[in-house]
CSV table of C-alpha atoms and ligand atoms in Angstrom, one decimal:
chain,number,residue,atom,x,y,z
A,1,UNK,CA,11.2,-14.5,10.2
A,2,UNK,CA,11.3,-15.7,13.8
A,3,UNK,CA,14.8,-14.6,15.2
A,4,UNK,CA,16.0,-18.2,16.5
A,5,UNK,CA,15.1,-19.1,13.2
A,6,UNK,CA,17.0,-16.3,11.2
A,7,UNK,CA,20.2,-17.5,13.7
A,8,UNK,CA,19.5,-21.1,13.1
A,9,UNK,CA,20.0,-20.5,9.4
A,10,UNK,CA,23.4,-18.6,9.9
A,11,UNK,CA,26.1,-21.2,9.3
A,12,UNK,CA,27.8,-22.9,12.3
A,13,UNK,CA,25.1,-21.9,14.6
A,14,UNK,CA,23.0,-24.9,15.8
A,15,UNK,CA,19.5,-24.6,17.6
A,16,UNK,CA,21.4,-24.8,21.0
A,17,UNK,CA,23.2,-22.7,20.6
A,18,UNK,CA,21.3,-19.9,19.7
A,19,UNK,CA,19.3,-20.7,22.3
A,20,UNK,CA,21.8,-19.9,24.8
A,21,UNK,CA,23.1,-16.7,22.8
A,22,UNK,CA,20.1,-15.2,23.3
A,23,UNK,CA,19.5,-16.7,26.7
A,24,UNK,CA,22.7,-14.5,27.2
A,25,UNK,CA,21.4,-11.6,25.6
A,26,UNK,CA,24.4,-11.6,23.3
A,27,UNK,CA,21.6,-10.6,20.6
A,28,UNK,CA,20.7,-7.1,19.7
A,29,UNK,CA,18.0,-6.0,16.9
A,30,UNK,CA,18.5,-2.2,16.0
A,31,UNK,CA,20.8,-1.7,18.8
A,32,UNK,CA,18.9,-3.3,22.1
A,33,UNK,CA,19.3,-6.7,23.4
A,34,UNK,CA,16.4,-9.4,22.1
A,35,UNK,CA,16.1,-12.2,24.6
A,36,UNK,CA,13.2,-13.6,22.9
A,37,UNK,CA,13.6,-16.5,20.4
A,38,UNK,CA,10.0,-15.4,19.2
A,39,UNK,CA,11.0,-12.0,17.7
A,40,UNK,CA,10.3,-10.8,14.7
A,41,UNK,CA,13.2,-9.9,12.0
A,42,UNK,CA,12.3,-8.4,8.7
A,43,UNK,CA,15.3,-7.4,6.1
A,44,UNK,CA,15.2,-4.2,7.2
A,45,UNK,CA,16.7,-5.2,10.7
A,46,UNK,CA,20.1,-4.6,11.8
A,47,UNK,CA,21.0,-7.7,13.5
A,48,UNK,CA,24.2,-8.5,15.5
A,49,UNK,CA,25.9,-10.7,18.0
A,50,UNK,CA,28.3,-9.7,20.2
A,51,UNK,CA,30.4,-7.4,17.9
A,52,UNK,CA,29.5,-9.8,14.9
A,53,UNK,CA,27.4,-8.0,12.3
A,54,UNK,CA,24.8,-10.5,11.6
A,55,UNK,CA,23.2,-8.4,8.6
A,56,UNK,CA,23.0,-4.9,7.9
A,57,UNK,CA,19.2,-4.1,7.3
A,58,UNK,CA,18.1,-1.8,5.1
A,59,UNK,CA,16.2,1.4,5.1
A,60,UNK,CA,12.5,0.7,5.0
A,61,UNK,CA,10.9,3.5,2.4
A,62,UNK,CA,7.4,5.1,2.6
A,63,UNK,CA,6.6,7.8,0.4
A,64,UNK,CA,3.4,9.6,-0.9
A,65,UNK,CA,3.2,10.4,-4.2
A,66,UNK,CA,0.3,13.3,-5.6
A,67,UNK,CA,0.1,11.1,-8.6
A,68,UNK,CA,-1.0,13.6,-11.9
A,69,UNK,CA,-2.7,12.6,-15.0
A,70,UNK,CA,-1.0,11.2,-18.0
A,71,UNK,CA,1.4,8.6,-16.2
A,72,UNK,CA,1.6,4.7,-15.7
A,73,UNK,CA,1.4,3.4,-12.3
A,74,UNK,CA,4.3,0.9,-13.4
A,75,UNK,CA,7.7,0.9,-12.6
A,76,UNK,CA,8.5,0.8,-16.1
A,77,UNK,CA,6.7,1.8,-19.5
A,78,UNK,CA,7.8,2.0,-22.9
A,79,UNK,CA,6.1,4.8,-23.9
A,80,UNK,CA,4.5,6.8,-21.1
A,81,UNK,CA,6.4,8.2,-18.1
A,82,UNK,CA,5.7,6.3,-15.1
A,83,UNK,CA,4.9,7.4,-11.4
A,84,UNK,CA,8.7,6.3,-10.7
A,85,UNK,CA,9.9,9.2,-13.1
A,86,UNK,CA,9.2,11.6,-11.0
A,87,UNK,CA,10.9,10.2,-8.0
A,88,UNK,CA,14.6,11.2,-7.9
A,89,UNK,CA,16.5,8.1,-9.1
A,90,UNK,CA,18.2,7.5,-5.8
A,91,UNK,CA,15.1,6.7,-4.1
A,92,UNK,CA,13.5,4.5,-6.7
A,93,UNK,CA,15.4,1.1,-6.2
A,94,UNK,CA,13.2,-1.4,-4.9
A,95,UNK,CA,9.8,0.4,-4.5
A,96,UNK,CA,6.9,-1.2,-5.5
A,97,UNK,CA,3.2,0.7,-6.3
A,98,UNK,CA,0.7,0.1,-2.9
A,99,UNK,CA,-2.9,0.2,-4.8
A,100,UNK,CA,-2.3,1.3,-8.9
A,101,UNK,CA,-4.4,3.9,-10.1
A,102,UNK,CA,-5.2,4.5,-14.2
A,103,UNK,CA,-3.5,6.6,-16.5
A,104,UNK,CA,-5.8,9.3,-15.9
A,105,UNK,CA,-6.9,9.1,-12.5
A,106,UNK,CA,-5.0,11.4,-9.5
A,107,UNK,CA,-4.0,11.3,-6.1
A,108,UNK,CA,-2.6,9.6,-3.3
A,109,UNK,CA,-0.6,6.7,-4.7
A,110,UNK,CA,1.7,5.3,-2.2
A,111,UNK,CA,5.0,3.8,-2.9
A,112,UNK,CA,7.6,1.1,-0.5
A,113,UNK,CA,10.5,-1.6,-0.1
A,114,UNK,CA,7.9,-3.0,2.4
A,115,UNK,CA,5.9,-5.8,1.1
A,116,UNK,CA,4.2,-7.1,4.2
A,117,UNK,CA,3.0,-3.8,5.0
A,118,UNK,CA,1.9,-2.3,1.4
A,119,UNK,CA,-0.2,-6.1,2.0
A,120,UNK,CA,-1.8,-4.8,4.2
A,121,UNK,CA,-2.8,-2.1,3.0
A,122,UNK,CA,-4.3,-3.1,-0.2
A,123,UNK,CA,-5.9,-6.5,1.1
A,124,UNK,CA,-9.4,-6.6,1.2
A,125,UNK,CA,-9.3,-8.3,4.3
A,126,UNK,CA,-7.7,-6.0,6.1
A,127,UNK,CA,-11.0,-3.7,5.5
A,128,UNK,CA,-8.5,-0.1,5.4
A,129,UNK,CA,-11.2,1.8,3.0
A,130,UNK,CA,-9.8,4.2,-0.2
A,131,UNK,CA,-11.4,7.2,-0.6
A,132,UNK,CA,-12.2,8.4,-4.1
A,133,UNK,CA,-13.9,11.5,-5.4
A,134,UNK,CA,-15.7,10.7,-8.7
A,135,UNK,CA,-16.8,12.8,-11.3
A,136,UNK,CA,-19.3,11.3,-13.9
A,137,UNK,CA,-20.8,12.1,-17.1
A,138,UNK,CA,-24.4,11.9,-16.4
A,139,UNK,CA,-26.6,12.0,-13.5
A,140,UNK,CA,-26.1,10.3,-10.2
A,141,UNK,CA,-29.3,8.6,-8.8
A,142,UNK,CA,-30.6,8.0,-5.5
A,143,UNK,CA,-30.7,4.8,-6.1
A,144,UNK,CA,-26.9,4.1,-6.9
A,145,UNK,CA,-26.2,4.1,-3.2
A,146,UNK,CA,-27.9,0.6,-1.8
A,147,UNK,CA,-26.1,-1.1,-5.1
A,148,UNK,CA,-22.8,-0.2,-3.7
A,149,UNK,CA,-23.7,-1.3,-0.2
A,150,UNK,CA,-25.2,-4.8,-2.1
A,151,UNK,CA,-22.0,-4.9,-4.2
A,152,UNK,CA,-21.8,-5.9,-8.5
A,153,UNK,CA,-20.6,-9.2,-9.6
A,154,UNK,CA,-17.6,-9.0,-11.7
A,155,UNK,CA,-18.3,-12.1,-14.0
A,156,UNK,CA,-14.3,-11.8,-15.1
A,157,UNK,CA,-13.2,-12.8,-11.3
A,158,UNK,CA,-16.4,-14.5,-10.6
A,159,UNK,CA,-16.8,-12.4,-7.5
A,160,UNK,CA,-19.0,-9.6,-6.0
A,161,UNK,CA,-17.5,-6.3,-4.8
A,162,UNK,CA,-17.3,-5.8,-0.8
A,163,UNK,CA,-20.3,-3.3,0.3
A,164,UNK,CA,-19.0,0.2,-0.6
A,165,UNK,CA,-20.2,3.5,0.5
A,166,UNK,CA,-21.2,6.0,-2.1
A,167,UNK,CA,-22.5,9.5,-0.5
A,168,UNK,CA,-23.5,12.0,-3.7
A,169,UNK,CA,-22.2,15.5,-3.4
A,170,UNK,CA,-24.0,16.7,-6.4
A,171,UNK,CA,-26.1,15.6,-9.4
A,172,UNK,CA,-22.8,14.7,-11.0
A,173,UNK,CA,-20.1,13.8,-8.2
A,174,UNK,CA,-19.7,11.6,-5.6
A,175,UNK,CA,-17.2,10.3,-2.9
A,176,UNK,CA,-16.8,6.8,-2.7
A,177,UNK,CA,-15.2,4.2,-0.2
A,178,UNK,CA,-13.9,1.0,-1.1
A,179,UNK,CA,-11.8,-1.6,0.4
A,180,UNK,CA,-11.0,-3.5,-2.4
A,181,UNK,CA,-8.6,-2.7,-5.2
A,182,UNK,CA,-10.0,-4.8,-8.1
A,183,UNK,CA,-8.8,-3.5,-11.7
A,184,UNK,CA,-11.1,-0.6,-13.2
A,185,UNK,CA,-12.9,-1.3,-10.0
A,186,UNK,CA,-14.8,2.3,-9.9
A,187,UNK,CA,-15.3,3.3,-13.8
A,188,UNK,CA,-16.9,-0.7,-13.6
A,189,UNK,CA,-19.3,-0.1,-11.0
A,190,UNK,CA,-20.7,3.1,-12.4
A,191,UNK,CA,-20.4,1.0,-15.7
A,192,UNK,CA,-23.1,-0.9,-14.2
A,193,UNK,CA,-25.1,2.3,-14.4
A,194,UNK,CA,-24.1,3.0,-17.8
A,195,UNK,CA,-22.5,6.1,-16.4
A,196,UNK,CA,-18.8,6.8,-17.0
A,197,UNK,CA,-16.0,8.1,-15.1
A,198,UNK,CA,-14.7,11.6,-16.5
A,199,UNK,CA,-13.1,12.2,-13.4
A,200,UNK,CA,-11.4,10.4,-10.6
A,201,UNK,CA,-9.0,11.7,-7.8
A,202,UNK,CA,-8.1,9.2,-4.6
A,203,UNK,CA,-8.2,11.2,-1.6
A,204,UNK,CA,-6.9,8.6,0.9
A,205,UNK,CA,-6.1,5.0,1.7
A,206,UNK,CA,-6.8,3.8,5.3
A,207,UNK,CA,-6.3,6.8,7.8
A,208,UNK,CA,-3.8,8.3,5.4
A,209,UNK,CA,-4.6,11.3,3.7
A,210,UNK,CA,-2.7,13.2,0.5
A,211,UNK,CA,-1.5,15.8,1.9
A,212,UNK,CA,-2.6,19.1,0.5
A,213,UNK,CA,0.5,21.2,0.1
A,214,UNK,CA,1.9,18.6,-2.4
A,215,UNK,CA,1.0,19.7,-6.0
A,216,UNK,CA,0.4,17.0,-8.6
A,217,UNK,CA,3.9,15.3,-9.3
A,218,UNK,CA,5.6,16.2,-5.5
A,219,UNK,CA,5.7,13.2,-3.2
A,220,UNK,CA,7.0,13.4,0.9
A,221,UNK,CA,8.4,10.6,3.0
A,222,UNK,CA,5.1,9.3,5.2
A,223,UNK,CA,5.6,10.2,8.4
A,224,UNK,CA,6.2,7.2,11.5
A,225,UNK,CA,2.6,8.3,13.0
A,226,UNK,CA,0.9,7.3,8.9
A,227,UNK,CA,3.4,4.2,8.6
A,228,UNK,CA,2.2,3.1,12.0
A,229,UNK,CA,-1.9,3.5,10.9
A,230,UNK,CA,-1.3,0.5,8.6
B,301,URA,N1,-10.8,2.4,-9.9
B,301,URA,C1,-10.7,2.7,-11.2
B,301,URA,O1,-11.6,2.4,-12.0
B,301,URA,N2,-9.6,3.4,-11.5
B,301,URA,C2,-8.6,3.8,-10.7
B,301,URA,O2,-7.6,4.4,-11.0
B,301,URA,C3,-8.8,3.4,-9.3
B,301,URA,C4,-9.9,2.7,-8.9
């Protein structure tokens, strides 16, 4: 939210007079002074006027996950365990899933507070590709590369995937690139080949990579440098 606005909304504060409060850089935002009534403030702001704490903010939470087999990318699940379990429960309030992955699948799953950013991640429009390394059950062909650059039509959305790069790595394994995050969206565009999935791993989303020294089931706090490639 625009900061006049967030002061605007405060009770007894009227558009005047926030106008000249931050005219009078009685404002700060995370400690220094905001003079500019355009500035952004998210809830994760600490926002205050003159000794007045106008709201606390909270921490905003990136973390990596080296998601294993055999669990639900859901924050809750009946039955299974879910990619939450294996976070320590202090850290799981308020995170949300960035880009699910299957039961079976591994790999960098990413996990925040921060909507507007996980957004942007996932969006298609925002073009950040996710790498996958794919295993299948038969034969790759040749020819399996210009359909992913031309893209299948998924007749449930009534769309056509976004050209993707597939470059083969042996007869039966592949790495893939996709900016889109469409349910099934891999297993159903070798489906197209009749080929299934036996084996799929997601090596990174955007310029962020899983990093190698966590095993399957360790996650790390992203670092300021990966939260700022988004
Ligand atoms: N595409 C799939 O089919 N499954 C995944 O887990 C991720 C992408």
């Amino acid at each position: 939210m625009r900061l006049d606005r967030f002061l605007a909304s405060l009770p007894s504060h009227n558009r005047q007079q926030v106008r000249l409060m931050l005219a009078q850089r009685r404002v700060r935002v995370d400690g220094q002074v905001v003079s500019d009534p355009l500035a952004e403030v998210r809830e994760f702001n600490r926002v205050e006027l003159d000794d007045q704490l106008l709201q606390a903010g909270r921490p905003a939470r990136y973390l990596m996950l080296h998601k294993p087999t055999g669990c639900v990318s859901a924050t809750q699940d009946p039955q299974h365990r879910t990619v939450l379990d294996l976070l320590p429960a202090a850290l799981r309030e308020d995170l949300h899933i960035a880009g699910r992955l299957d039961f079976n699948t591994t790999g960098l799953m990413i996990l925040t507070n921060d909507g507007q950013w996980s957004r942007r991640l996932t969006q298609p429009a925002t073009k950040l590709p996710k790498h996958y390394l794919v295993e299948t059950e038969d034969e790759i062909g040749e020819h399996y590369v210009a359909k992913f650059l031309e893209g299948f039509y998924f007749a449930f959305e009534g769309l056509t995937t976004l050209p993707a790069q597939l470059d083969i790595l042996g007869p039966r394994q592949a790495r893939l690139a996709i900016v889109e995050g469409r349910y099934h969206q891999v297993k159903r565009m070798f489906g197209h080949f009749d080929n299934k999935v036996v084996g799929l791993h997601r090596e990174s989303m955007g310029a962020i990579r899983l990093d190698p020294r966590l095993a399957p089931g360790e996650f790390r706090e992203l670092t300021a440098e990966e939260v700022a490639t988004v």
